[in-house]
């Protein structure tokens, strides 16, 4: 069998939401506008960008929680469609951002983790089901005696572990992590992130790790993609992006990271972007970053730069850098 | 120093934590991090809180007492609701309009001869029937109507509302416009029309239940089934619209759960508290409607009593025999008040936002 090189391949994914602007007229909100990336088996791709740039939407339309407006998603070389998605849900899972609202308050932990098993009928008999659930709980570091408790009895970090156990229950090959740590406080963040890394080593799952915290993403991701207004502007390996960022937006993002040392922080030059993020309902022509870019030229207003290889798998969408 | 700075600058993206300053947590310390709280279920928690509410507990006791009364009383009391009082085997026409615990002349004679007569706890009515047993049967009918009508409303309203709310979009729009139309129909007119029509349809059918209850009662049930579910449907739809936006519904979708499962496992259990409470409040409203309809003469058929028709009959001799109005009216008040207070208590107990 010819094994495809990529586990997940996204080609020109588009997700537009119709927004009512009048009684009968709608304007498309271009939340994701032509995003392409690939993820190899066992690889972690970090996806960063500021609030409202479409990171979460990428993850959700990738899993067909929304119906994508355009583009294709391939999983193990097979195109994902509505008809084969039900079967593919066993292989592609998701961990949600808010551990407080992503767990049903009326269900016990056992039922929450057991639900994917119920849906896909992955057990023989009640004993087998319970055993699988307890294994899963042990894997994410929860006590077996917590199985009969309700979600509201747990702290944020423990809840997120429950959410992760639920995603892992079907033994998936790929998990979309939608800002899984941003709702947790810093000490718990570290625990959960380390758990993600452990699970990756143990089970060999691939992640699409969505976050807005560059430190977190750099820690866990092999490669990082930077998004701005529904488009990917730069993709590079994590260290490459850290050491040699190219796109002006990435530069400004990196310069905004706080450094816990006043001397260095003082001597460092911050790139402060001017203006606001344009509305995704009314995008500027050409490059969508040009309104805030200090390198913008006439060409940026006329053409939209596409991702071009700058060597070593470092892709940048910019004419001038 | 210079070197250190350069080192730091290079690693902007590392979290820059000196690991040597940390030590591993012991098992004991790890245990302290666990949130230990007693495991409770939603239902148990709610009942526990309900039991702390004296008004709700009191009304629950009243409801249970009323239920016991209507079950046990007909077994103990030797009279029938439609039967004229008999003394020593013969009808006692003189036992009309007796006051509570009063005996008629014939009965006193019988007692003097050494016979035993069960006391008329609430006296007798104008047709020499024991009033207590009539009030008990009237309560039976009223409660039956209340519970049954609420059940109809619950089933239809919940089904319709959840389908409409979950489907959303155009289906929701059309279904809710139908609800609006039904809401605007005058219910009293429909009941009158229906009882006229049903009278003809059902008169040939001598089914026992319908014959006992009368066509008016059946039309009340039908009207509840046709008209009164809309309130429940709107309520359930509103709840579902807000609950389906929760992330755990999206999570269930990501797992691959089908809409039916999402609705029954994730959405409905979360609006259950609102549904329970609204049903508890629906019962007194149905009892009230039945009493009112019987009062204006559209309720149960004679000789079957209902609390409303008893009150209506008592109107005629109000000045001479006020107790005949007081007994059924007190019963209606007791039932309606207890269900209302219980419903209020349930709402407080099952609303997580009111947690103290």
XYZ file of C-alpha atoms in Angstrom:
677
model
C 0.000 0.000 0.000
C 1.220 3.423 -0.890
C 1.281 5.290 2.369
C 0.694 9.005 1.956
C 3.395 11.280 3.294
C 1.015 13.500 5.194
C -1.524 12.546 7.822
C -3.539 15.685 7.280
C -3.419 17.876 4.249
C -5.487 21.021 3.995
C -5.804 22.687 0.619
C -7.181 26.179 0.223
C -9.701 25.811 3.068
C -12.306 28.566 3.067
C -14.953 29.245 5.665
C -17.257 32.193 5.082
C -20.164 32.992 7.366
C -23.114 34.938 5.977
C -23.816 37.964 8.153
C -27.119 39.794 7.858
C -26.472 43.387 6.921
C -29.999 44.330 5.953
C -33.409 42.758 5.833
C -32.599 40.729 2.726
C -28.882 41.232 2.134
C -26.017 39.255 3.608
C -22.286 39.886 3.490
C -19.834 37.020 3.827
C -17.567 37.175 6.849
C -14.355 35.609 5.633
C -13.226 33.893 8.819
C -10.856 31.579 6.960
C -9.879 32.550 3.456
C -7.705 30.053 1.658
C -5.600 28.231 4.225
C -3.292 25.380 3.226
C -1.010 23.318 5.435
C 0.135 19.767 5.996
C 0.787 17.700 9.103
C 2.889 14.544 9.125
C 2.072 11.578 11.359
C 3.166 12.343 14.916
C 3.981 15.937 14.133
C 2.710 18.976 15.992
C 1.808 22.066 14.040
C 1.289 25.188 16.129
C -1.188 27.735 14.851
C -0.853 31.211 16.294
C -2.422 34.558 15.620
C -4.325 37.258 17.432
C -7.943 36.991 18.567
C -10.448 36.777 15.753
C -7.989 35.795 13.043
C -9.744 32.495 12.373
C -7.590 29.975 14.243
C -10.503 28.259 15.948
C -12.521 28.275 12.749
C -9.696 26.466 10.935
C -9.786 23.716 13.537
C -13.539 23.400 13.489
C -14.036 23.385 9.732
C -11.153 20.925 9.467
C -13.260 18.545 11.556
C -16.423 19.513 9.669
C -18.114 20.982 12.712
C -18.882 23.756 10.253
C -19.519 23.077 6.615
C -16.521 24.561 4.790
C -17.296 27.062 2.030
C -14.441 25.837 -0.121
C -11.245 23.846 -0.238
C -10.369 20.262 0.539
C -9.117 18.337 3.535
C -7.309 15.043 3.087
C -6.804 12.563 5.888
C -4.312 9.783 5.175
C -4.620 10.655 1.498
C -8.387 10.298 1.493
C -10.571 13.320 0.938
C -12.770 14.124 3.916
C -16.416 14.448 2.950
C -19.662 14.469 4.895
C -20.266 10.815 4.120
C -16.975 9.415 5.427
C -16.653 11.906 8.272
C -18.576 9.735 10.748
C -15.995 6.994 10.386
C -13.131 9.478 10.417
C -14.271 10.944 13.736
C -12.634 7.916 15.294
C -9.312 9.117 13.950
C -9.663 12.894 14.267
C -10.637 14.372 17.598
C -10.726 17.723 19.288
C -9.873 19.220 22.670
C -11.809 22.366 23.423
C -10.749 25.700 24.749
C -13.012 26.133 27.750
C -12.939 23.199 30.176
C -15.914 24.701 32.003
C -18.368 24.688 29.128
C -17.075 21.752 27.103
C -18.168 19.140 29.667
C -21.839 18.364 30.137
C -22.733 19.266 33.752
C -25.303 16.466 33.938
C -22.902 13.644 33.091
C -20.422 11.813 35.261
C -16.791 11.661 34.224
C -17.287 8.017 33.344
C -20.089 8.862 30.936
C -18.236 11.795 29.424
C -15.167 9.716 28.625
C -17.313 6.729 27.682
C -19.445 8.643 25.237
C -17.130 8.292 22.221
C -16.939 4.580 23.020
C -20.744 4.412 23.082
C -21.103 6.317 19.838
C -18.611 4.179 17.931
C -19.456 0.977 19.833
C -15.860 0.301 20.728
C -16.374 -2.100 23.623
C -17.684 -5.539 24.397
C -19.818 -5.511 27.482
C -20.008 -3.181 30.469
C -16.846 -4.466 32.099
C -14.779 -3.760 29.014
C -16.217 -0.264 28.781
C -15.359 0.529 32.374
C -11.890 -0.868 32.008
C -11.231 1.253 28.926
C -12.495 4.354 30.692
C -10.327 3.744 33.749
C -7.289 3.178 31.505
C -7.981 6.460 29.805
C -8.314 8.246 33.145
C -5.049 6.815 34.351
C -3.371 7.910 31.133
C -4.303 11.540 31.727
C -3.554 11.376 35.453
C -7.018 11.195 36.999
C -7.845 8.948 39.938
C -10.114 6.013 39.211
C -12.285 6.982 42.174
C -13.237 10.176 40.350
C -15.124 8.227 37.708
C -18.544 8.663 39.284
C -18.196 12.360 39.939
C -19.631 15.242 38.015
C -17.602 17.729 36.038
C -18.366 20.656 38.335
C -16.529 18.914 41.171
C -13.185 19.279 39.425
C -10.712 22.110 39.021
C -9.980 23.640 35.643
C -6.865 21.551 35.021
C -8.607 18.314 35.946
C -11.521 19.180 33.703
C -9.182 19.758 30.807
C -7.718 16.319 31.491
C -11.212 14.880 31.273
C -11.650 16.649 27.936
C -8.358 15.203 26.728
C -9.310 11.712 27.910
C -12.552 12.030 25.977
C -10.638 12.926 22.827
C -8.183 10.075 23.353
C -10.819 7.443 24.113
C -11.228 6.441 20.476
C -7.475 6.216 20.009
C -7.221 8.934 17.353
C -4.231 9.695 15.159
C -4.845 13.396 15.016
C -6.168 15.842 17.609
C -7.094 19.447 17.085
C -6.257 21.279 20.305
C -8.189 24.510 20.301
C -6.390 26.744 22.791
C -6.464 23.941 25.338
C -4.513 25.840 27.964
C -5.547 29.458 27.553
C -8.413 29.116 30.039
C -6.101 27.659 32.688
C -3.792 29.516 34.987
C -0.082 29.381 34.397
C 0.884 26.646 36.867
C -1.786 24.323 35.494
C -0.877 25.258 31.917
C 2.555 23.746 32.367
C 1.097 20.487 33.705
C -1.330 20.144 30.837
C 1.216 21.016 28.178
C 3.678 18.493 29.543
C 0.883 15.947 29.450
C 0.263 16.716 25.791
C 3.942 16.104 25.103
C 3.957 12.849 27.041
C 0.916 11.599 25.190
C 2.544 12.488 21.912
C 5.575 10.398 22.794
C 3.487 7.514 24.152
C 0.772 7.329 21.532
C 2.312 9.041 18.525
C -0.645 11.336 17.911
C -0.310 14.392 15.701
C -1.632 17.731 16.962
C -2.870 20.887 15.408
C -2.122 23.049 18.401
C -4.011 26.311 18.292
C -2.918 28.997 20.719
C -2.249 32.671 20.999
C 0.637 32.222 23.388
C 3.853 31.958 21.394
C 5.837 30.605 24.342
C 3.450 27.703 24.722
C 3.409 26.936 21.032
C 7.183 27.096 20.726
C 7.479 24.655 23.595
C 5.239 21.998 22.100
C 5.200 22.485 18.324
C 7.577 21.134 15.686
C 6.431 23.711 13.204
C 4.526 26.947 13.649
C 2.082 28.628 11.303
C 1.232 32.281 11.874
C -2.236 33.435 10.866
C -3.471 36.905 10.170
C -7.059 37.662 9.162
C -7.973 34.242 7.849
C -4.715 33.607 5.994
C -1.436 31.953 6.904
C 1.380 34.477 6.508
C 4.363 32.390 7.605
C 5.114 28.728 8.263
C 8.461 27.538 9.598
C 9.962 25.084 12.039
C 9.564 26.310 15.611
C 13.218 27.245 16.078
C 13.477 28.796 12.652
C 10.520 31.026 13.345
C 12.057 32.024 16.648
C 15.528 32.763 15.331
C 14.862 34.080 11.865
C 11.317 35.398 11.462
C 10.661 36.979 8.085
C 7.130 38.268 7.808
C 6.650 41.731 9.359
C 3.623 40.469 11.288
C 5.619 37.622 12.844
C 8.344 40.110 13.754
C 5.906 42.287 15.596
C 4.336 39.311 17.362
C 7.726 38.120 18.583
C 8.678 41.574 19.761
C 5.540 41.704 21.892
C 6.499 38.715 24.041
C 7.226 39.930 27.571
C 10.652 39.123 28.949
C 10.912 38.688 32.710
C 14.049 40.804 32.966
C 13.713 44.591 33.057
C 17.209 45.207 31.619
C 16.646 43.180 28.508
C 13.064 44.340 28.183
C 14.290 47.926 28.316
C 16.952 47.536 25.696
C 14.684 45.641 23.328
C 12.898 47.409 20.539
C 9.210 46.678 20.307
C 7.519 46.863 16.964
C 4.202 48.499 17.591
C 1.639 48.053 14.854
C -0.451 51.039 13.942
C -4.148 51.004 13.413
C -6.662 48.260 14.064
C -7.276 44.868 12.536
C -9.491 45.438 9.471
C -12.960 43.901 9.611
C -13.046 40.408 8.077
C -16.272 41.480 6.382
C -14.461 44.206 4.492
C -10.920 43.053 3.826
C -8.385 45.370 2.197
C -7.352 44.572 -1.388
C -4.157 42.621 -1.975
C -2.241 41.690 1.161
C -4.553 41.962 4.148
C -1.698 43.086 6.403
C -0.684 46.050 4.205
C -2.803 48.573 6.153
C -0.588 48.078 9.208
C 2.691 47.122 7.546
C 5.646 49.517 7.479
C 7.050 47.829 4.360
C 3.867 48.112 2.311
C 4.242 49.172 -1.315
C 1.947 49.754 -4.246
C 2.247 46.096 -5.211
C 0.833 44.929 -1.877
C -2.424 46.741 -2.601
C -2.757 45.159 -6.034
C -1.747 41.550 -5.507
C -2.184 39.074 -2.725
C 1.180 37.474 -1.864
C 1.142 33.687 -1.764
C 3.258 31.479 0.490
C 6.658 30.980 -1.130
C 9.445 28.710 0.014
C 12.456 30.561 1.434
C 14.405 27.358 1.895
C 14.273 24.673 4.616
C 10.507 24.527 4.600
C 10.247 28.145 5.682
C 7.249 29.605 3.846
C 6.469 33.318 3.851
C 3.700 35.294 2.183
C 5.293 38.692 1.622
C 6.710 40.555 -1.386
C 9.109 42.838 0.412
C 10.931 40.809 3.016
C 26.823 39.662 32.334
C 26.983 40.597 28.705
C 26.986 36.955 27.815
C 23.985 36.164 29.916
C 21.987 38.881 28.263
C 22.792 37.592 24.839
C 21.748 34.139 25.944
C 18.414 35.439 27.097
C 17.761 37.377 23.962
C 18.301 34.347 21.853
C 15.677 32.385 23.708
C 12.805 34.789 23.656
C 10.445 31.916 23.177
C 11.556 29.700 26.013
C 9.708 30.260 29.249
C 13.073 30.950 30.973
C 12.501 28.985 34.128
C 15.460 27.886 36.199
C 14.609 24.270 36.851
C 17.215 23.942 39.606
C 15.091 26.213 41.790
C 12.228 23.707 41.776
C 11.822 20.422 43.581
C 9.462 17.543 42.935
C 6.197 17.493 44.817
C 5.723 14.650 47.295
C 2.717 12.348 47.082
C 1.208 14.095 50.077
C 1.469 17.488 48.427
C -0.029 16.118 45.247
C -2.991 14.804 47.204
C -3.627 18.249 48.619
C -4.192 19.489 45.096
C -7.137 17.160 44.627
C -10.478 18.821 45.019
C -12.251 16.661 47.516
C -15.951 17.120 47.724
C -18.776 14.752 48.343
C -20.077 13.177 45.197
C -23.651 14.255 44.587
C -25.975 13.935 41.686
C -27.979 16.801 40.321
C -31.225 15.241 41.517
C -29.994 14.423 45.013
C -28.580 17.906 45.360
C -31.893 19.429 44.296
C -33.950 17.281 46.659
C -31.628 18.118 49.522
C -32.167 21.792 48.915
C -35.895 21.316 48.485
C -36.035 19.709 51.919
C -34.565 22.853 53.437
C -37.467 24.942 52.140
C -40.262 24.781 54.768
C -42.956 26.092 52.417
C -42.166 23.489 49.772
C -42.017 20.648 52.291
C -45.305 21.811 53.829
C -47.053 21.869 50.473
C -45.604 18.474 49.596
C -47.109 17.093 52.820
C -50.473 18.693 52.011
C -50.443 17.141 48.533
C -49.615 13.714 49.964
C -52.398 14.056 52.556
C -54.882 15.019 49.857
C -53.778 12.030 47.758
C -54.179 9.695 50.745
C -57.592 11.158 51.437
C -58.935 10.584 47.953
C -57.578 7.043 47.889
C -58.612 5.904 51.359
C -61.828 7.859 52.017
C -64.013 6.005 49.467
C -62.979 2.724 51.101
C -63.863 3.877 54.622
C -66.954 5.982 54.058
C -69.966 3.732 53.368
C -71.658 6.215 51.033
C -71.551 6.528 47.255
C -71.189 9.886 45.517
C -74.384 9.352 43.499
C -76.360 7.551 46.185
C -79.188 8.940 48.298
C -78.609 8.179 51.969
C -80.359 5.009 53.124
C -81.419 4.302 56.677
C -81.993 0.654 57.448
C -82.286 -0.176 53.750
C -84.805 2.529 52.821
C -84.056 5.922 51.286
C -84.055 8.821 53.696
C -85.608 11.750 51.828
C -85.439 13.910 54.927
C -81.670 13.951 55.095
C -81.515 17.064 52.899
C -79.041 19.893 53.451
C -77.776 18.644 56.782
C -75.024 20.602 58.501
C -71.708 18.852 59.227
C -72.030 15.999 61.735
C -75.816 16.481 61.951
C -78.188 13.511 61.650
C -81.655 13.446 60.111
C -84.745 12.465 62.139
C -84.851 8.956 60.701
C -81.189 8.482 61.449
C -81.582 9.667 65.032
C -84.424 7.198 65.427
C -82.217 4.447 64.065
C -79.381 5.386 66.423
C -81.797 5.404 69.367
C -82.733 1.850 68.436
C -79.079 0.920 68.737
C -78.026 1.164 65.050
C -74.808 2.777 63.902
C -74.653 5.542 61.302
C -71.457 6.859 59.773
C -71.381 10.637 60.475
C -71.853 13.104 57.604
C -68.533 14.872 58.032
C -69.467 17.690 55.670
C -73.212 17.320 55.909
C -75.400 16.423 52.959
C -76.492 18.164 49.779
C -79.907 19.136 48.447
C -80.480 15.647 47.060
C -79.684 13.856 50.356
C -76.264 12.701 49.277
C -73.286 12.622 51.614
C -71.315 15.790 50.871
C -67.935 14.574 52.115
C -67.752 11.736 49.632
C -68.831 14.088 46.859
C -66.027 16.501 47.696
C -63.577 13.573 47.759
C -64.733 12.400 44.338
C -64.653 15.969 43.087
C -61.038 16.246 44.222
C -60.289 12.987 42.425
C -61.688 14.345 39.189
C -59.944 17.679 39.552
C -56.563 16.118 40.331
C -56.969 13.632 37.519
C -57.676 16.439 35.092
C -54.764 18.450 36.449
C -52.239 15.642 36.193
C -53.476 14.234 32.931
C -53.744 17.589 31.187
C -50.257 18.538 32.399
C -48.904 15.247 31.084
C -50.429 15.924 27.659
C -48.990 19.425 27.651
C -45.597 18.134 28.757
C -45.299 15.424 26.121
C -46.497 17.454 23.156
C -44.796 20.684 24.204
C -41.461 19.065 24.939
C -41.392 17.116 21.686
C -42.467 20.044 19.527
C -40.225 22.559 21.278
C -37.128 20.413 21.168
C -37.524 19.592 17.487
C -38.120 23.226 16.636
C -35.270 24.535 18.766
C -32.738 21.956 17.678
C -33.573 22.028 13.962
C -33.426 25.841 13.875
C -33.511 27.847 10.674
C -36.521 27.595 8.423
C -38.122 24.632 10.225
C -38.002 26.597 13.473
C -39.524 29.638 11.783
C -42.470 27.702 10.374
C -43.076 25.695 13.554
C -43.051 28.793 15.717
C -45.483 30.634 13.429
C -47.877 27.702 13.871
C -47.480 28.129 17.627
C -48.269 31.828 17.271
C -51.463 31.019 15.385
C -52.582 28.468 17.989
C -51.758 30.934 20.747
C -54.182 33.428 19.261
C -57.196 31.060 19.260
C -59.735 31.755 22.037
C -59.683 28.597 24.177
C -63.124 29.016 25.739
C -64.770 29.152 22.327
C -62.943 26.016 21.215
C -64.037 24.134 24.346
C -67.678 25.049 23.817
C -67.550 24.138 20.129
C -65.687 20.910 20.799
C -68.047 19.741 23.521
C -70.988 20.262 21.182
C -69.292 18.358 18.371
C -67.926 15.615 20.623
C -71.307 15.111 22.254
C -72.635 13.874 18.933
C -69.560 11.897 17.995
C -69.163 10.169 21.346
C -72.822 9.617 22.230
C -72.867 6.369 20.251
C -69.700 5.167 21.966
C -70.526 3.750 25.381
C -66.999 3.398 26.619
C -66.974 3.328 30.421
C -64.386 6.016 31.044
C -65.929 8.479 28.648
C -69.425 7.756 29.927
C -68.305 8.414 33.479
C -66.336 11.541 32.748
C -68.707 12.918 30.177
C -67.935 14.410 26.817
C -67.152 17.763 28.365
C -64.238 16.266 30.229
C -62.914 14.613 27.094
C -63.149 17.892 25.261
C -61.190 19.555 28.051
C -58.413 16.997 27.577
C -58.485 17.493 23.825
C -58.349 21.243 24.232
C -55.350 20.917 26.523
C -53.743 18.643 23.963
C -54.540 21.023 21.121
C -54.016 24.437 22.626
C -52.190 24.564 25.925
C -48.952 22.868 24.891
C -47.811 25.980 23.035
C -46.552 27.646 26.202
C -44.471 24.597 27.040
C -43.225 24.356 23.448
C -42.026 27.959 23.522
C -40.323 27.468 26.846
C -38.513 24.303 25.767
C -37.473 25.843 22.465
C -36.009 28.882 24.198
C -34.059 26.674 26.585
C -32.736 24.507 23.785
C -31.681 27.490 21.707
C -29.437 28.668 24.511
C -28.190 25.230 25.596
C -27.253 24.058 22.119
C -24.691 26.861 21.874
C -22.692 25.273 24.694
C -19.345 23.781 23.813
C -20.262 20.338 25.108
C -22.832 20.060 22.341
C -20.112 20.866 19.816
C -17.896 18.338 21.574
C -20.580 15.679 21.178
C -20.747 16.535 17.484
C -16.980 16.191 17.225
C -17.258 12.765 18.813
C -19.692 11.804 16.079
C -22.917 11.641 18.099
C -26.115 11.778 16.070
C -28.688 14.561 16.598
C -31.080 12.266 18.487
C -28.381 11.361 20.972
C -27.236 14.945 21.370
C -30.803 16.020 22.059
C -31.644 13.313 24.584
C -28.265 13.001 26.298
C -26.937 16.524 26.272
C -29.607 19.107 25.665
C -32.813 17.870 27.311
C -31.231 16.834 30.633
C -29.919 20.361 30.937
C -33.321 21.984 30.573
C -35.048 19.358 32.682
C -35.239 21.583 35.755
C -37.168 24.239 33.868
C -39.497 21.589 32.441
C -40.186 19.984 35.840
C -41.010 23.303 37.393
C -43.192 24.460 34.574
C -45.127 21.179 34.722
C -45.579 21.556 38.478
C -47.041 24.997 37.830
C -49.149 23.682 34.957
C -51.069 21.309 37.270
C -52.823 24.026 39.339
C -53.570 25.976 36.195
C -55.273 22.903 34.688
C -57.210 22.287 37.913
C -58.296 25.880 37.884
C -59.400 25.687 34.270
C -61.391 22.533 34.992
C -63.003 24.106 38.066
C -63.874 27.174 36.099
C -65.345 25.178 33.221
C -67.382 23.027 35.610
C -68.496 26.189 37.357
C -69.912 27.639 34.137
C -71.443 24.269 33.293
C -68.976 22.954 30.691
C -67.178 20.475 32.923
C -68.053 16.980 34.156
C -71.544 15.577 33.709
C -73.887 14.958 36.649
C -73.960 12.985 38.873
C -70.145 12.886 38.746
C -68.974 15.792 40.915
C -65.977 17.999 40.415
C -64.812 20.716 42.746
C -65.950 23.360 40.299
C -69.418 21.921 39.765
C -69.876 21.442 43.519
C -69.051 25.091 44.062
C -71.463 26.022 41.316
C -74.281 23.969 42.870
C -73.610 25.535 46.265
C -74.225 29.003 44.857
C -78.011 28.518 44.895
C -78.333 28.047 48.644
C -75.362 30.175 49.583
C -77.126 32.176 52.287
C -78.641 29.167 54.050
C -75.835 26.639 53.598
C -72.519 28.519 53.178
C -70.489 25.423 54.196
C -71.359 23.796 50.865
C -69.312 26.416 49.056
C -66.601 26.578 51.691
C -65.593 22.888 51.474
C -64.918 22.562 47.711
C -63.481 26.080 47.554
C -61.049 25.281 50.394
C -60.045 22.105 48.596
C -59.319 23.988 45.351
C -57.330 26.570 47.269
C -55.325 23.917 49.121
C -54.417 21.990 45.982
C -53.624 24.994 43.828
C -51.651 26.732 46.560
C -49.620 23.627 47.392
C -48.733 22.925 43.775
C -47.774 26.549 43.256
C -45.574 26.632 46.345
C -44.047 23.277 45.470
C -43.341 24.517 41.956
C -41.682 27.632 43.382
C -39.621 25.497 45.735
C -38.593 23.199 42.896
C -37.480 26.140 40.812
C -35.315 27.477 43.612
C -33.903 24.038 44.413
C -33.046 23.117 40.841
C -31.687 26.435 39.684
C -27.889 26.349 40.007
C -27.785 30.135 39.782
C -29.678 30.449 43.067
C -27.115 28.329 44.890
C -26.196 29.834 48.208
